[in-house]
mmCIF file of C-alpha atoms in Angstrom:
data_model
loop_
_atom_site.group_PDB
_atom_site.id
_atom_site.type_symbol
_atom_site.label_atom_id
_atom_site.label_comp_id
_atom_site.label_asym_id
_atom_site.label_seq_id
_atom_site.Cartn_x
_atom_site.Cartn_y
_atom_site.Cartn_z
ATOM 1 C CA MET A 215 67.943 -59.189 3.177
ATOM 2 C CA GLU A 216 64.498 -60.814 3.229
ATOM 3 C CA ILE A 217 61.829 -59.034 1.183
ATOM 4 C CA GLY A 218 58.097 -59.028 1.864
ATOM 5 C CA ILE A 219 54.831 -57.124 1.729
ATOM 6 C CA ASP A 220 52.586 -55.784 4.468
ATOM 7 C CA SER A 221 48.874 -55.282 3.804
ATOM 8 C CA PHE A 222 46.103 -53.608 5.768
ATOM 9 C CA ALA A 223 43.407 -55.275 3.638
ATOM 10 C CA SER A 224 42.363 -51.854 2.463
ATOM 11 C CA ALA A 225 38.733 -51.376 1.470
ATOM 12 C CA MET A 226 39.115 -47.607 1.332
ATOM 13 C CA TYR A 227 38.453 -47.093 -2.376
ATOM 14 C CA SER A 228 34.692 -47.543 -2.603
ATOM 15 C CA SER A 229 34.609 -45.763 -5.972
ATOM 16 C CA ARG A 230 35.855 -49.017 -7.483
ATOM 17 C CA GLU A 231 32.662 -50.710 -6.250
ATOM 18 C CA LEU A 232 34.461 -53.775 -4.943
ATOM 19 C CA SER A 233 32.609 -55.814 -2.362
ATOM 20 C CA SER A 234 34.331 -56.972 0.808
ATOM 21 C CA VAL A 235 34.268 -60.489 -0.630
ATOM 22 C CA ASP A 236 36.050 -59.405 -3.821
ATOM 23 C CA THR A 237 38.554 -57.270 -1.905
ATOM 24 C CA MET A 238 39.465 -60.181 0.368
ATOM 25 C CA GLU A 239 39.702 -62.614 -2.521
ATOM 26 C CA GLN A 240 42.089 -60.303 -4.350
ATOM 27 C CA LEU A 241 44.217 -59.969 -1.221
ATOM 28 C CA LEU A 242 44.491 -63.745 -0.907
ATOM 29 C CA ASP A 243 45.392 -63.951 -4.592
ATOM 30 C CA ARG A 244 48.217 -61.472 -3.976
ATOM 31 C CA ILE A 245 49.561 -63.539 -1.090
ATOM 32 C CA VAL A 246 49.557 -66.613 -3.332
ATOM 33 C CA ALA A 247 51.298 -64.607 -6.070
ATOM 34 C CA ALA A 248 53.937 -63.457 -3.567
ATOM 35 C CA ASP A 249 54.542 -67.082 -2.578
ATOM 36 C CA VAL A 250 54.925 -68.154 -6.208
ATOM 37 C CA ALA A 251 57.184 -65.158 -6.981
ATOM 38 C CA GLY A 252 59.585 -66.125 -4.198
ATOM 39 C CA LEU A 253 58.949 -63.331 -1.685
ATOM 40 C CA ASP A 254 60.006 -64.244 1.839
ATOM 41 C CA VAL A 255 57.112 -62.994 3.959
ATOM 42 C CA PHE A 256 53.623 -61.469 3.844
ATOM 43 C CA GLY A 257 52.188 -59.493 6.761
ATOM 44 C CA ILE A 258 48.626 -58.498 7.648
ATOM 45 C CA GLY A 259 48.009 -55.503 9.906
ATOM 46 C CA GLU A 260 45.271 -54.928 12.452
ATOM 47 C CA HIS A 261 42.739 -52.098 12.343
ATOM 48 C CA HIS A 262 39.163 -51.723 13.503
ATOM 49 C CA LYS A 263 37.891 -49.196 10.969
ATOM 50 C CA LYS A 264 35.423 -49.337 8.102
ATOM 51 C CA GLU A 265 38.089 -48.762 5.454
ATOM 52 C CA PHE A 266 40.138 -51.848 6.412
ATOM 53 C CA LEU A 267 39.240 -55.540 6.528
ATOM 54 C CA ASP A 268 42.071 -56.656 8.814
ATOM 55 C CA SER A 269 40.384 -56.707 12.228
ATOM 56 C CA ALA A 270 41.110 -60.461 12.473
ATOM 57 C CA PRO A 271 44.548 -60.870 10.864
ATOM 58 C CA ALA A 272 45.143 -64.436 12.059
ATOM 59 C CA VAL A 273 42.017 -65.538 10.176
ATOM 60 C CA ILE A 274 43.249 -63.969 6.931
ATOM 61 C CA LEU A 275 46.696 -65.483 7.411
ATOM 62 C CA ALA A 276 45.195 -68.919 8.072
ATOM 63 C CA ALA A 277 43.251 -68.702 4.804
ATOM 64 C CA ALA A 278 46.506 -67.754 3.067
ATOM 65 C CA ALA A 279 48.375 -70.590 4.780
ATOM 66 C CA ALA A 280 46.031 -73.132 3.208
ATOM 67 C CA ARG A 281 46.835 -71.756 -0.267
ATOM 68 C CA THR A 282 50.611 -71.211 0.010
ATOM 69 C CA LYS A 283 53.684 -73.363 0.489
ATOM 70 C CA LYS A 284 56.820 -71.405 1.459
ATOM 71 C CA ILE A 285 56.128 -67.767 2.289
ATOM 72 C CA ARG A 286 56.243 -66.817 5.969
ATOM 73 C CA LEU A 287 53.024 -65.316 7.346
ATOM 74 C CA MET A 288 53.094 -62.623 10.008
ATOM 75 C CA SER A 289 51.042 -59.937 11.700
ATOM 76 C CA ALA A 290 51.909 -56.328 10.907
ATOM 77 C CA VAL A 291 51.237 -55.489 13.759
ATOM 78 C CA THR A 292 49.158 -57.297 16.357
ATOM 79 C CA VAL A 293 47.794 -54.577 18.663
ATOM 80 C CA LEU A 294 48.902 -56.457 21.750
ATOM 81 C CA SER A 295 47.957 -53.687 24.197
ATOM 82 C CA ALA A 296 44.269 -54.259 23.406
ATOM 83 C CA SER A 297 44.442 -58.052 23.079
ATOM 84 C CA ASP A 298 44.612 -61.050 25.395
ATOM 85 C CA PRO A 299 48.109 -62.564 25.037
ATOM 86 C CA VAL A 300 46.692 -66.043 25.668
ATOM 87 C CA ARG A 301 44.338 -65.747 22.691
ATOM 88 C CA VAL A 302 47.019 -64.134 20.522
ATOM 89 C CA PHE A 303 49.359 -67.024 21.226
ATOM 90 C CA GLN A 304 46.654 -69.615 20.574
ATOM 91 C CA GLN A 305 45.692 -67.986 17.267
ATOM 92 C CA PHE A 306 49.251 -67.813 15.968
ATOM 93 C CA ALA A 307 50.172 -71.256 17.303
ATOM 94 C CA THR A 308 47.190 -72.572 15.330
ATOM 95 C CA LEU A 309 48.367 -70.596 12.290
ATOM 96 C CA ASP A 310 51.803 -72.128 12.746
ATOM 97 C CA ILE A 311 50.304 -75.612 12.643
ATOM 98 C CA ILE A 312 48.182 -74.859 9.567
ATOM 99 C CA SER A 313 51.154 -73.302 7.769
ATOM 100 C CA LYS A 314 53.564 -76.058 8.864
ATOM 101 C CA GLY A 315 55.837 -73.676 10.753
ATOM 102 C CA ARG A 316 55.578 -70.369 8.876
ATOM 103 C CA ALA A 317 53.872 -68.089 11.444
ATOM 104 C CA GLU A 318 55.367 -64.996 13.069
ATOM 105 C CA ILE A 319 54.021 -62.220 15.299
ATOM 106 C CA VAL A 320 54.900 -58.540 15.200
ATOM 107 C CA ALA A 321 53.627 -57.198 18.515
ATOM 108 C CA GLY A 322 53.001 -53.482 18.898
ATOM 109 C CA ARG A 323 50.946 -50.855 20.638
ATOM 110 C CA GLY A 324 49.304 -49.682 17.415
ATOM 111 C CA SER A 325 49.429 -46.233 15.841
ATOM 112 C CA SER A 326 45.621 -46.154 15.643
ATOM 113 C CA THR A 327 43.772 -46.114 18.943
ATOM 114 C CA GLU A 328 40.285 -47.351 18.066
ATOM 115 C CA ALA A 329 40.987 -50.815 19.557
ATOM 116 C CA PHE A 330 41.297 -49.452 23.109
ATOM 117 C CA PRO A 331 37.694 -48.293 23.687
ATOM 118 C CA LEU A 332 36.395 -51.136 21.509
ATOM 119 C CA PHE A 333 37.839 -53.761 23.853
ATOM 120 C CA GLY A 334 37.373 -51.821 27.074
ATOM 121 C CA TYR A 335 40.871 -50.495 27.730
ATOM 122 C CA ASN A 336 41.929 -47.046 28.918
ATOM 123 C CA LEU A 337 44.191 -45.204 26.500
ATOM 124 C CA GLN A 338 46.011 -43.716 29.487
ATOM 125 C CA ASP A 339 47.391 -47.228 30.109
ATOM 126 C CA TYR A 340 48.811 -47.335 26.543
ATOM 127 C CA ASP A 341 52.404 -48.194 27.473
ATOM 128 C CA ALA A 342 51.769 -50.147 30.678
ATOM 129 C CA LEU A 343 49.361 -52.456 28.862
ATOM 130 C CA PHE A 344 51.923 -53.278 26.206
ATOM 131 C CA ILE A 345 54.779 -53.930 28.619
ATOM 132 C CA GLU A 346 52.726 -56.295 30.761
ATOM 133 C CA LYS A 347 51.149 -58.142 27.846
ATOM 134 C CA LEU A 348 54.403 -58.538 25.939
ATOM 135 C CA LYS A 349 56.011 -60.172 28.972
ATOM 136 C CA LEU A 350 53.060 -62.536 29.318
ATOM 137 C CA LEU A 351 53.103 -63.413 25.604
ATOM 138 C CA LEU A 352 56.797 -64.290 25.806
ATOM 139 C CA GLN A 353 56.268 -66.379 28.928
ATOM 140 C CA ILE A 354 53.466 -68.319 27.226
ATOM 141 C CA ARG A 355 55.718 -68.848 24.214
ATOM 142 C CA ASP A 356 58.541 -70.198 26.362
ATOM 143 C CA GLU A 357 56.562 -72.184 28.956
ATOM 144 C CA GLU A 358 53.772 -74.701 28.386
ATOM 145 C CA PHE A 359 52.513 -74.292 31.980
ATOM 146 C CA VAL A 360 52.220 -70.644 33.016
ATOM 147 C CA THR A 361 52.096 -69.065 36.452
ATOM 148 C CA TRP A 362 51.640 -65.319 36.169
ATOM 149 C CA SER A 363 49.950 -62.316 37.764
ATOM 150 C CA GLY A 364 49.554 -58.723 36.629
ATOM 151 C CA LYS A 365 47.347 -55.651 36.659
ATOM 152 C CA PHE A 366 45.249 -55.968 33.513
ATOM 153 C CA ARG A 367 43.988 -59.579 33.453
ATOM 154 C CA SER A 368 43.284 -62.433 35.845
ATOM 155 C CA GLU A 369 46.232 -64.427 37.159
ATOM 156 C CA LEU A 370 47.335 -67.793 35.827
ATOM 157 C CA LYS A 371 48.292 -70.602 38.191
ATOM 158 C CA ASP A 372 50.254 -73.398 36.548
ATOM 159 C CA GLN A 373 47.864 -73.061 33.603
ATOM 160 C CA PRO A 374 48.703 -74.918 30.380
ATOM 161 C CA VAL A 375 48.201 -72.991 27.136
ATOM 162 C CA TYR A 376 47.411 -74.971 23.975
ATOM 163 C CA PRO A 377 47.964 -75.619 21.167
ATOM 164 C CA ARG A 378 51.731 -75.412 21.032
ATOM 165 C CA PRO A 379 53.203 -74.190 17.733
ATOM 166 C CA LEU A 380 55.162 -76.352 15.335
ATOM 167 C CA GLN A 381 58.183 -74.053 15.605
ATOM 168 C CA GLU A 382 60.137 -74.616 18.785
ATOM 169 C CA LYS A 383 60.125 -70.877 19.470
ATOM 170 C CA LEU A 384 57.399 -68.903 17.711
ATOM 171 C CA PRO A 385 59.085 -65.736 16.345
ATOM 172 C CA VAL A 386 57.924 -62.560 18.081
ATOM 173 C CA TRP A 387 59.090 -59.196 16.717
ATOM 174 C CA VAL A 388 58.505 -55.829 18.384
ATOM 175 C CA GLY A 389 56.945 -53.220 16.117
ATOM 176 C CA VAL A 390 58.179 -49.697 16.916
ATOM 177 C CA GLY A 391 57.725 -46.130 15.738
ATOM 178 C CA GLY A 392 60.029 -43.445 17.068
ATOM 179 C CA THR A 393 60.015 -43.864 20.846
ATOM 180 C CA PRO A 394 63.529 -44.530 22.232
ATOM 181 C CA GLN A 395 62.179 -46.595 25.141
ATOM 182 C CA SER A 396 60.607 -49.022 22.675
ATOM 183 C CA PHE A 397 63.953 -49.620 20.961
ATOM 184 C CA VAL A 398 65.672 -50.157 24.317
ATOM 185 C CA ARG A 399 62.969 -52.574 25.478
ATOM 186 C CA ALA A 400 63.241 -54.699 22.333
ATOM 187 C CA GLY A 401 67.026 -54.824 22.696
ATOM 188 C CA MET A 402 66.934 -55.788 26.368
ATOM 189 C CA LEU A 403 64.553 -58.640 25.529
ATOM 190 C CA GLY A 404 66.661 -59.743 22.551
ATOM 191 C CA LEU A 405 63.654 -59.586 20.241
ATOM 192 C CA PRO A 406 63.855 -58.742 16.534
ATOM 193 C CA LEU A 407 62.831 -55.181 15.734
ATOM 194 C CA MET A 408 60.376 -54.036 13.050
ATOM 195 C CA VAL A 409 60.732 -50.286 12.490
ATOM 196 C CA ALA A 410 57.821 -48.486 10.818
ATOM 197 C CA VAL A 411 59.158 -45.519 8.865
ATOM 198 C CA ILE A 412 56.420 -43.720 6.927
ATOM 199 C CA GLY A 413 57.811 -40.215 6.493
ATOM 200 C CA GLY A 414 60.981 -38.154 6.283
ATOM 201 C CA GLU A 415 64.353 -39.808 5.745
ATOM 202 C CA THR A 416 65.085 -43.353 6.854
ATOM 203 C CA GLU A 417 68.580 -42.505 8.088
ATOM 204 C CA ARG A 418 67.163 -40.414 10.946
ATOM 205 C CA PHE A 419 66.326 -43.704 12.675
ATOM 206 C CA ARG A 420 69.977 -44.781 12.829
ATOM 207 C CA PRO A 421 70.554 -43.470 16.398
ATOM 208 C CA LEU A 422 67.503 -45.407 17.590
ATOM 209 C CA VAL A 423 68.574 -48.602 15.843
ATOM 210 C CA ASP A 424 72.042 -48.184 17.360
ATOM 211 C CA LEU A 425 70.378 -47.789 20.751
ATOM 212 C CA TYR A 426 68.508 -51.064 20.179
ATOM 213 C CA ARG A 427 71.694 -52.919 19.273
ATOM 214 C CA LYS A 428 73.632 -51.433 22.188
ATOM 215 C CA SER A 429 70.867 -52.364 24.656
ATOM 216 C CA GLY A 430 70.708 -55.886 23.280
ATOM 217 C CA GLU A 431 74.441 -56.470 23.429
ATOM 218 C CA GLU A 432 74.584 -55.100 26.992
ATOM 219 C CA ALA A 433 71.824 -57.576 27.896
ATOM 220 C CA GLY A 434 74.004 -60.427 26.635
ATOM 221 C CA PHE A 435 72.565 -61.058 23.181
ATOM 222 C CA LYS A 436 74.771 -61.692 20.167
ATOM 223 C CA PRO A 437 74.689 -59.194 17.267
ATOM 224 C CA GLU A 438 73.204 -61.820 14.923
ATOM 225 C CA GLU A 439 70.282 -62.261 17.326
ATOM 226 C CA LEU A 440 69.363 -58.569 17.097
ATOM 227 C CA ARG A 441 67.592 -58.544 13.747
ATOM 228 C CA VAL A 442 66.238 -55.320 12.245
ATOM 229 C CA GLY A 443 63.254 -55.086 9.904
ATOM 230 C CA LEU A 444 62.001 -52.007 8.075
ATOM 231 C CA HIS A 445 58.356 -51.375 7.138
ATOM 232 C CA SER A 446 57.897 -48.514 4.660
ATOM 233 C CA PRO A 447 55.486 -47.466 1.915
ATOM 234 C CA GLY A 448 56.694 -48.623 -1.483
ATOM 235 C CA TYR A 449 55.857 -49.846 -4.967
ATOM 236 C CA VAL A 450 57.753 -51.299 -7.915
ATOM 237 C CA GLY A 451 56.765 -50.351 -11.452
ATOM 238 C CA VAL A 452 58.178 -51.159 -14.860
ATOM 239 C CA ASP A 453 60.268 -47.996 -14.680
ATOM 240 C CA ASP A 454 60.579 -44.958 -12.408
ATOM 241 C CA GLN A 455 58.128 -42.697 -14.204
ATOM 242 C CA ARG A 456 55.380 -45.265 -14.527
ATOM 243 C CA ALA A 457 55.836 -46.286 -10.900
ATOM 244 C CA ILE A 458 55.387 -42.669 -9.792
ATOM 245 C CA ASP A 459 52.427 -42.151 -12.129
ATOM 246 C CA ASP A 460 50.754 -45.260 -10.692
ATOM 247 C CA TYR A 461 51.516 -44.483 -7.071
ATOM 248 C CA TYR A 462 51.178 -40.743 -6.516
ATOM 249 C CA PRO A 463 47.401 -40.168 -7.062
ATOM 250 C CA GLY A 464 46.327 -42.824 -4.553
ATOM 251 C CA TYR A 465 49.105 -41.913 -2.132
ATOM 252 C CA LYS A 466 47.982 -38.285 -2.132
ATOM 253 C CA GLU A 467 44.328 -39.257 -1.649
ATOM 254 C CA SER A 468 44.860 -41.756 1.158
ATOM 255 C CA TRP A 469 47.481 -39.836 3.143
ATOM 256 C CA THR A 470 45.530 -36.588 2.860
ATOM 257 C CA LYS A 471 42.527 -38.442 4.304
ATOM 258 C CA ILE A 472 44.627 -39.912 7.111
ATOM 259 C CA GLY A 473 46.123 -36.468 7.681
ATOM 260 C CA ARG A 474 42.703 -34.920 8.254
ATOM 261 C CA GLU A 475 42.147 -37.419 11.072
ATOM 262 C CA ARG A 476 45.528 -36.706 12.657
ATOM 263 C CA GLY A 477 45.894 -32.972 12.077
ATOM 264 C CA TRP A 478 48.429 -33.161 9.234
ATOM 265 C CA PRO A 479 48.368 -30.818 6.217
ATOM 266 C CA PRO A 480 47.347 -32.167 2.787
ATOM 267 C CA VAL A 481 49.987 -33.983 0.755
ATOM 268 C CA THR A 482 51.675 -31.877 -1.933
ATOM 269 C CA ARG A 483 53.608 -33.000 -4.994
ATOM 270 C CA SER A 484 56.782 -31.330 -3.728
ATOM 271 C CA GLN A 485 56.549 -33.315 -0.473
ATOM 272 C CA PHE A 486 56.038 -36.504 -2.446
ATOM 273 C CA ASP A 487 59.016 -35.777 -4.700
ATOM 274 C CA GLU A 488 61.173 -35.308 -1.600
ATOM 275 C CA LEU A 489 59.984 -38.631 -0.175
ATOM 276 C CA VAL A 490 60.843 -40.523 -3.369
ATOM 277 C CA SER A 491 64.259 -38.861 -3.611
ATOM 278 C CA GLU A 492 67.469 -40.731 -2.802
ATOM 279 C CA LYS A 493 67.182 -40.440 0.995
ATOM 280 C CA GLY A 494 63.396 -40.199 1.261
ATOM 281 C CA VAL A 495 61.432 -42.988 2.848
ATOM 282 C CA LEU A 496 59.199 -43.947 -0.100
ATOM 283 C CA VAL A 497 60.646 -46.935 -1.976
ATOM 284 C CA VAL A 498 58.925 -46.206 -5.279
ATOM 285 C CA GLY A 499 60.427 -46.735 -8.716
ATOM 286 C CA GLY A 500 61.588 -49.259 -11.266
ATOM 287 C CA PRO A 501 63.458 -52.388 -10.145
ATOM 288 C CA GLU A 502 66.935 -50.826 -10.386
ATOM 289 C CA THR A 503 65.936 -47.735 -8.405
ATOM 290 C CA VAL A 504 64.178 -49.808 -5.749
ATOM 291 C CA LYS A 505 67.135 -52.171 -5.409
ATOM 292 C CA ALA A 506 69.540 -49.269 -4.988
ATOM 293 C CA LYS A 507 67.290 -47.577 -2.447
ATOM 294 C CA LEU A 508 66.887 -50.724 -0.355
ATOM 295 C CA LEU A 509 70.640 -51.141 -0.200
ATOM 296 C CA ARG A 510 71.059 -47.470 0.790
ATOM 297 C CA HIS A 511 68.439 -47.831 3.516
ATOM 298 C CA SER A 512 70.202 -50.922 4.835
ATOM 299 C CA GLN A 513 73.544 -49.134 4.879
ATOM 300 C CA ALA A 514 71.999 -46.085 6.564
ATOM 301 C CA LEU A 515 70.648 -48.239 9.410
ATOM 302 C CA GLY A 516 73.760 -50.370 9.828
ATOM 303 C CA GLY A 517 72.123 -53.356 8.161
ATOM 304 C CA VAL A 518 68.510 -54.360 7.524
ATOM 305 C CA ASP A 519 67.562 -58.038 7.738
ATOM 306 C CA ARG A 520 64.019 -57.707 6.387
ATOM 307 C CA PHE A 521 62.223 -55.084 4.306
ATOM 308 C CA MET A 522 58.421 -54.937 4.086
ATOM 309 C CA PHE A 523 56.699 -52.966 1.295
ATOM 310 C CA GLN A 524 53.431 -51.332 2.383
ATOM 311 C CA MET A 525 51.568 -50.983 -0.926
ATOM 312 C CA ASP A 526 47.839 -51.234 -0.502
ATOM 313 C CA ILE A 527 46.798 -47.846 0.890
ATOM 314 C CA ALA A 528 48.010 -45.944 -2.180
ATOM 315 C CA GLY A 529 44.953 -46.697 -4.289
ATOM 316 C CA LEU A 530 46.739 -49.230 -6.478
ATOM 317 C CA THR A 531 44.597 -51.592 -8.509
ATOM 318 C CA HIS A 532 44.825 -55.320 -8.004
ATOM 319 C CA GLN A 533 46.529 -55.619 -11.390
ATOM 320 C CA GLN A 534 49.160 -53.005 -10.476
ATOM 321 C CA SER A 535 49.860 -54.765 -7.174
ATOM 322 C CA MET A 536 50.161 -58.141 -8.876
ATOM 323 C CA ARG A 537 52.608 -56.701 -11.399
ATOM 324 C CA ALA A 538 54.638 -55.153 -8.573
ATOM 325 C CA ILE A 539 54.815 -58.509 -6.801
ATOM 326 C CA GLU A 540 56.068 -60.168 -9.978
ATOM 327 C CA LEU A 541 58.716 -57.453 -10.452
ATOM 328 C CA ILE A 542 59.873 -57.781 -6.839
ATOM 329 C CA GLY A 543 60.273 -61.518 -7.277
ATOM 330 C CA SER A 544 61.838 -61.541 -10.738
ATOM 331 C CA ASN A 545 64.005 -58.403 -10.569
ATOM 332 C CA VAL A 546 64.438 -56.847 -7.126
ATOM 333 C CA ILE A 547 65.084 -59.959 -5.012
ATOM 334 C CA PRO A 548 67.688 -61.486 -7.363
ATOM 335 C CA GLN A 549 69.573 -58.158 -7.452
ATOM 336 C CA ILE A 550 69.461 -57.796 -3.670
ATOM 337 C CA ARG A 551 70.709 -61.372 -3.245
ATOM 338 C CA LYS A 552 73.502 -60.709 -5.747
ATOM 339 C CA ASN A 553 74.651 -57.748 -3.652
ATOM 340 C CA GLY A 554 74.663 -59.789 -0.463
#
């Protein structure tokens, strides 16, 4: 199992009086620390809100590429429905060149919808936009000269798209939530799957992951081609109690704020305790607890090829995040590798 971190470049905690410059510098320092610690991948999300600094993820990843050596750099996710696939490909092909072949894309529709009016798209076309643009992105990836026509952008007639990435086939994952059609689509295209699980119990996604694998195998893809990634909130502390003490206050604050926007009730301690329990989605605890939970999650989903910790919207300090990265590299990853 590969282990990484996803960040939304959170600037939500203004009480700490950090400037955007300082917040971004700390984020880049964490990516460098993850590279040094031996983590496999670092992802940057995409939002267009005041409390996040990730509206241009490829730019952040390019800055990180210049300061790192081995860690793979990916989007988490690129809101493809509200983007031009030509520009997305060009940005990540350029990132691939800068990073010497370490770029990846996670393409998704986005759980936040602010990008649609911002870039002039109708939210009623939410799914149709993604389907059309994903097909175009894959065609651009696979063909240097592109002939294409569709509903939502001008046609291309034997049009070359440059630059070409260093990797022969730029990795494109499909980011999904809980919609069965999304799992089927990813399987039929033979694309790796990144499942965002932010609440409840991870094992409830097993039928959907099975649907993805079944669809992929029926489309002619080999089981080893149908990779599954899991993106979930998480944090590693020195021990279980200190991890919970570090994580809970900011988690409660941030998810209660998000809940107000989406019509969810405030977070309670009993809900949190359920989420950090054995089957709950939150991967929070000391190294041994986190290792055991990752292995349980993998077993529950029939195998997980990549796990991404989402840490930075729980109000953690830079120092806490840096310590977590060190613990993941020095304790969690070696134990996961030891267990296969």
